[in-house]
Amino acid sequence: MHIWLILISLSSLSGLLVARYIQHKISILLAGAIPWLGLLSAILYSEYFMPYQGGGASMWPVAQLFGGTVAAVVGVITFKICRKFIGSKKNAH
């Protein structure tokens, strides 16, 4: 359960930082790609560089499919919400 909290928190932070500091057309793609690639790198690190934990089939592609999708969606939703508030804040001044 803690891993989902970490995944969602870091994806939200990524979406927030992209919305705040990157003002480019492809920034929404970055808001989804950064958390997805971050999870991929963490999974690949644990699969290929950590000592083998034993038994069973490797399920990292399934973990990336579901966890990466959640990470990307949370990053994009956070990006859109933050951009909405940043845009309304700029219009208020």
Backbone as ProteinMPNN parsed JSONL, in Angstrom:
{"seq_chain_A": "MHIWLILISLSSLSGLLVARYIQHKISILLAGAIPWLGLLSAILYSEYFMPYQGGGASMWPVAQLFGGTVAAVVGVITFKICRKFIGSKKNAH", "coords_chain_A": {"N_chain_A": [[0.814, -1.193, 0.0], [2.002, 1.187, 0.68], [3.69, 1.702, -1.43], [2.014, 2.577, -3.475], [1.194, 5.018, -2.457], [3.607, 6.406, -2.47], [4.138, 6.351, -5.229], [1.956, 7.813, -6.314], [2.277, 10.255, -4.978], [4.835, 11.152, -5.854], [4.327, 11.303, -8.588], [2.38, 13.281, -8.65], [3.874, 15.425, -7.668], [5.706, 15.672, -9.756], [3.967, 16.397, -11.896], [3.078, 18.856, -10.884], [5.486, 20.373, -10.766], [6.209, 20.433, -13.474], [4.017, 21.824, -14.523], [4.395, 24.264, -13.287], [6.969, 25.208, -14.01], [7.608, 24.699, -16.717], [6.888, 26.033, -19.745], [5.832, 25.18, -22.376], [4.629, 23.742, -25.478], [4.715, 20.942, -25.423], [4.643, 20.284, -22.781], [2.604, 18.976, -21.37], [2.92, 16.387, -22.229], [5.373, 15.813, -21.073], [4.592, 15.875, -18.408], [3.228, 13.499, -18.155], [5.095, 11.639, -19.087], [7.433, 11.784, -17.52], [6.82, 10.702, -14.842], [6.135, 8.089, -15.687], [8.47, 7.127, -16.937], [10.156, 7.344, -14.755], [9.142, 5.387, -12.986], [9.584, 3.156, -14.603], [12.405, 3.15, -14.707], [12.989, 2.66, -11.997], [11.862, 0.11, -11.662], [13.346, -1.403, -13.541], [15.884, -1.097, -12.463], [15.594, -2.463, -10.009], [15.11, -5.006, -10.988], [17.362, -5.726, -12.569], [19.753, -4.884, -11.357], [19.712, -5.233, -8.595], [20.237, -7.786, -6.095], [19.029, -11.112, -6.755], [15.797, -11.915, -5.638], [14.454, -14.265, -5.468], [12.363, -17.018, -6.513], [9.538, -17.526, -8.719], [7.839, -15.995, -11.538], [8.956, -13.176, -13.416], [7.319, -10.191, -13.074], [7.53, -7.609, -13.977], [6.829, -6.282, -16.452], [4.015, -6.233, -16.31], [3.668, -4.792, -13.97], [4.7, -2.351, -14.825], [2.853, -1.746, -16.81], [0.388, -1.343, -15.406], [1.106, 0.239, -13.088], [2.682, 2.242, -14.307], [0.813, 3.406, -15.993], [-1.002, 4.451, -14.125], [0.731, 6.262, -12.835], [1.347, 8.046, -14.967], [-1.21, 9.065, -15.605], [-1.946, 10.314, -13.193], [0.079, 12.257, -13.07], [-0.556, 13.834, -15.359], [-3.181, 14.698, -14.775], [-2.728, 16.176, -12.429], [-1.074, 18.121, -13.544], [-2.897, 19.42, -15.306], [-4.791, 20.454, -13.475], [-3.163, 22.149, -11.922], [-2.255, 23.92, -13.901], [-4.676, 25.139, -14.526], [-5.223, 26.56, -12.163], [-2.934, 28.158, -12.038], [-3.224, 29.637, -14.38], [-5.648, 31.006, -13.813], [-4.799, 32.504, -11.687], [-2.921, 34.205, -12.853], [-4.618, 35.684, -14.512], [-6.082, 37.066, -12.65], [-4.506, 39.098, -11.73]], "CA_chain_A": [[0.0, 0.0, 0.0], [2.87, 2.361, 0.743], [4.279, 1.96, -2.74], [1.049, 3.368, -4.237], [1.265, 6.374, -1.916], [4.839, 6.993, -3.0], [3.967, 6.518, -6.672], [1.022, 8.908, -6.567], [2.865, 11.502, -4.478], [5.898, 11.603, -6.754], [3.71, 11.668, -9.87], [1.749, 14.585, -8.439], [4.957, 16.412, -7.584], [6.218, 15.847, -11.108], [2.989, 17.187, -12.637], [3.1, 20.216, -10.336], [6.708, 21.059, -11.182], [6.137, 20.681, -14.918], [3.034, 22.898, -14.742], [4.905, 25.524, -12.757], [8.222, 25.701, -14.57], [7.798, 24.474, -18.149], [5.861, 26.712, -20.524], [6.01, 24.742, -23.758], [3.486, 22.964, -25.964], [4.813, 19.53, -25.08], [4.773, 20.118, -21.334], [1.647, 17.974, -20.89], [3.548, 15.088, -22.485], [6.38, 15.636, -20.03], [3.907, 15.595, -17.149], [2.902, 12.081, -18.144], [6.248, 10.795, -19.397], [8.42, 11.765, -16.438], [6.509, 9.662, -13.854], [6.159, 6.772, -16.326], [9.863, 6.733, -17.097], [10.716, 7.175, -13.414], [8.754, 4.063, -12.515], [10.3, 2.18, -15.428], [13.8, 3.064, -14.276], [13.023, 2.007, -10.683], [11.595, -1.32, -11.856], [14.49, -2.023, -14.215], [16.985, -1.14, -11.496], [15.368, -3.541, -9.05], [15.162, -6.285, -11.693], [18.636, -6.082, -13.177], [20.931, -4.511, -10.582], [19.586, -5.715, -7.222], [20.364, -9.253, -6.021], [17.805, -11.862, -7.02], [15.021, -12.141, -4.424], [13.989, -15.646, -5.48], [11.101, -17.596, -6.935], [8.439, -16.976, -9.492], [8.044, -15.301, -12.801], [9.148, -11.741, -13.322], [6.085, -9.511, -13.466], [7.766, -6.189, -14.132], [6.051, -5.649, -17.527], [2.655, -5.992, -15.824], [3.771, -3.686, -13.015], [4.867, -1.119, -15.593], [1.605, -1.47, -17.501], [-0.604, -0.77, -14.495], [1.691, 1.317, -12.289], [3.082, 3.328, -15.194], [-0.401, 4.091, -16.444], [-1.485, 5.258, -12.992], [1.675, 7.364, -12.644], [1.183, 9.014, -16.043], [-2.521, 9.713, -15.484], [-1.886, 11.225, -12.039], [0.906, 13.396, -13.467], [-1.281, 14.691, -16.303], [-4.311, 15.332, -14.071], [-2.153, 17.212, -11.574], [-0.631, 19.182, -14.446], [-4.056, 20.184, -15.784], [-5.362, 21.2, -12.342], [-2.243, 23.232, -11.572], [-2.289, 24.92, -14.966], [-5.924, 25.876, -14.392], [-5.074, 27.517, -11.077], [-1.889, 29.119, -12.394], [-3.825, 30.533, -15.362], [-6.616, 31.891, -13.183], [-4.046, 33.416, -10.833], [-2.34, 35.218, -13.721], [-5.694, 36.534, -14.999], [-6.61, 37.85, -11.543], [-3.649, 40.256, -11.474]], "C_chain_A": [[0.862, 1.263, 0.0], [3.465, 2.711, -0.615], [3.333, 2.788, -3.612], [1.053, 4.811, -3.76], [2.498, 7.1, -2.444], [4.693, 7.286, -4.488], [3.069, 7.716, -6.991], [1.594, 10.245, -6.103], [3.941, 12.028, -5.417], [5.36, 11.986, -8.134], [3.028, 13.024, -9.77], [2.786, 15.689, -8.365], [5.534, 16.699, -8.965], [5.266, 16.697, -11.947], [2.953, 18.635, -12.187], [4.317, 20.984, -10.826], [6.724, 21.35, -12.68], [5.162, 21.819, -15.204], [3.589, 24.254, -14.327], [6.067, 26.079, -13.572], [8.406, 25.51, -16.065], [6.617, 25.059, -18.907], [6.047, 26.399, -22.007], [4.816, 23.9, -24.176], [3.531, 21.507, -25.538], [4.893, 19.281, -23.577], [3.78, 19.096, -20.776], [2.179, 16.558, -21.149], [4.63, 14.793, -21.451], [5.749, 15.287, -18.695], [3.488, 14.139, -17.047], [4.115, 11.185, -18.321], [7.247, 10.707, -18.249], [8.06, 10.738, -15.362], [6.566, 8.246, -14.439], [7.586, 6.269, -16.465], [10.561, 6.559, -15.753], [10.38, 5.818, -12.833], [9.476, 2.976, -13.306], [11.743, 2.043, -14.969], [13.923, 2.405, -12.906], [12.796, 0.508, -10.813], [12.787, -2.008, -12.507], [15.707, -2.096, -13.297], [16.808, -2.303, -10.532], [15.439, -4.922, -9.716], [16.566, -6.689, -12.109], [19.861, -5.758, -12.332], [20.873, -4.933, -9.12], [19.758, -7.231, -7.209], [19.006, -9.934, -6.177], [17.101, -12.212, -5.712], [14.397, -13.531, -4.385], [12.604, -15.83, -6.047], [10.157, -16.81, -7.822], [8.844, -16.273, -10.76], [8.218, -13.81, -12.546], [7.904, -11.04, -13.864], [6.301, -8.024, -13.71], [7.058, -5.573, -15.336], [4.61, -5.342, -17.102], [2.647, -4.833, -14.83], [3.921, -2.353, -13.744], [3.58, -0.75, -16.316], [0.604, -0.784, -16.576], [-0.046, 0.414, -13.705], [2.107, 2.502, -13.13], [1.903, 4.116, -15.719], [-0.959, 4.975, -15.337], [-0.581, 6.469, -12.784], [1.482, 8.448, -13.706], [-0.136, 9.766, -15.924], [-2.526, 10.703, -14.323], [-1.045, 12.451, -12.376], [0.181, 14.357, -14.386], [-2.447, 15.4, -15.625], [-3.809, 16.44, -13.155], [-1.682, 18.394, -12.406], [-1.804, 20.052, -14.875], [-4.68, 21.023, -14.666], [-4.464, 22.375, -11.976], [-2.217, 24.315, -12.64], [-3.567, 25.762, -14.897], [-5.801, 26.936, -13.306], [-4.006, 28.545, -11.365], [-2.443, 30.122, -13.409], [-4.826, 31.485, -14.753], [-5.922, 32.885, -12.241], [-3.422, 34.541, -11.657], [-3.397, 36.184, -14.222], [-6.251, 37.449, -13.91], [-5.777, 39.115, -11.301], [-3.741, 41.264, -12.537]], "O_chain_A": [[0.501, 2.276, -0.6], [3.712, 3.88, -0.91], [3.789, 3.613, -4.405], [0.928, 5.731, -4.569], [2.428, 8.271, -2.817], [5.084, 8.357, -4.952], [3.402, 8.534, -7.848], [1.41, 11.261, -6.774], [3.959, 13.215, -5.741], [5.886, 12.896, -8.774], [3.093, 13.826, -10.702], [2.599, 16.764, -8.934], [5.816, 17.851, -9.297], [5.705, 17.619, -12.635], [2.814, 19.541, -13.009], [4.191, 22.131, -11.256], [7.203, 22.403, -13.103], [5.445, 22.684, -16.034], [3.286, 25.272, -14.948], [6.144, 27.286, -13.8], [9.307, 26.123, -16.637], [5.479, 24.625, -18.728], [6.387, 27.283, -22.793], [4.076, 23.401, -23.329], [2.485, 20.898, -25.315], [5.187, 18.163, -23.154], [4.091, 18.416, -19.798], [1.913, 15.641, -20.372], [4.781, 13.653, -21.01], [6.301, 14.493, -17.932], [3.402, 13.602, -15.942], [4.162, 10.088, -17.764], [7.845, 9.654, -18.033], [8.928, 9.952, -14.986], [6.997, 7.312, -13.763], [7.878, 5.116, -16.146], [11.456, 5.724, -15.621], [11.242, 5.164, -12.247], [9.927, 1.985, -12.731], [12.251, 0.927, -14.855], [14.874, 1.658, -12.673], [13.466, -0.28, -10.145], [13.195, -3.083, -12.068], [16.472, -3.058, -13.355], [17.754, -3.045, -10.265], [15.795, -5.902, -9.061], [16.928, -7.861, -12.014], [20.928, -6.32, -12.58], [21.914, -4.984, -8.465], [19.46, -7.894, -8.203], [17.974, -9.394, -5.78], [17.721, -12.738, -4.788], [13.859, -13.929, -3.352], [11.785, -14.911, -6.056], [10.004, -15.596, -7.686], [10.017, -15.998, -11.013], [7.689, -13.263, -11.579], [7.495, -11.285, -14.999], [5.345, -7.25, -13.654], [6.699, -4.398, -15.255], [4.052, -4.314, -17.486], [1.742, -3.999, -14.841], [3.341, -1.347, -13.335], [3.249, 0.431, -16.425], [0.037, 0.248, -16.933], [-0.666, 1.477, -13.662], [1.915, 3.648, -12.725], [1.972, 5.335, -15.875], [-1.344, 6.118, -15.584], [-1.07, 7.58, -12.579], [1.457, 9.635, -13.382], [-0.174, 10.98, -16.122], [-3.051, 11.809, -14.453], [-1.41, 13.568, -12.009], [0.286, 15.572, -14.217], [-2.678, 16.583, -15.875], [-4.394, 17.521, -13.107], [-1.872, 19.545, -12.014], [-1.723, 21.279, -14.819], [-5.053, 22.175, -14.888], [-4.954, 23.48, -11.744], [-2.163, 25.502, -12.319], [-3.538, 26.96, -15.179], [-6.221, 28.077, -13.498], [-4.153, 29.703, -10.973], [-2.167, 31.318, -13.313], [-4.864, 32.657, -15.126], [-6.422, 33.991, -12.032], [-3.393, 35.692, -11.221], [-3.126, 37.378, -14.352], [-6.828, 38.493, -14.214], [-6.276, 40.089, -10.737], [-3.077, 42.299, -12.466]]}, "name": "protein", "num_of_chains": 1, "seq": "MHIWLILISLSSLSGLLVARYIQHKISILLAGAIPWLGLLSAILYSEYFMPYQGGGASMWPVAQLFGGTVAAVVGVITFKICRKFIGSKKNAH"}
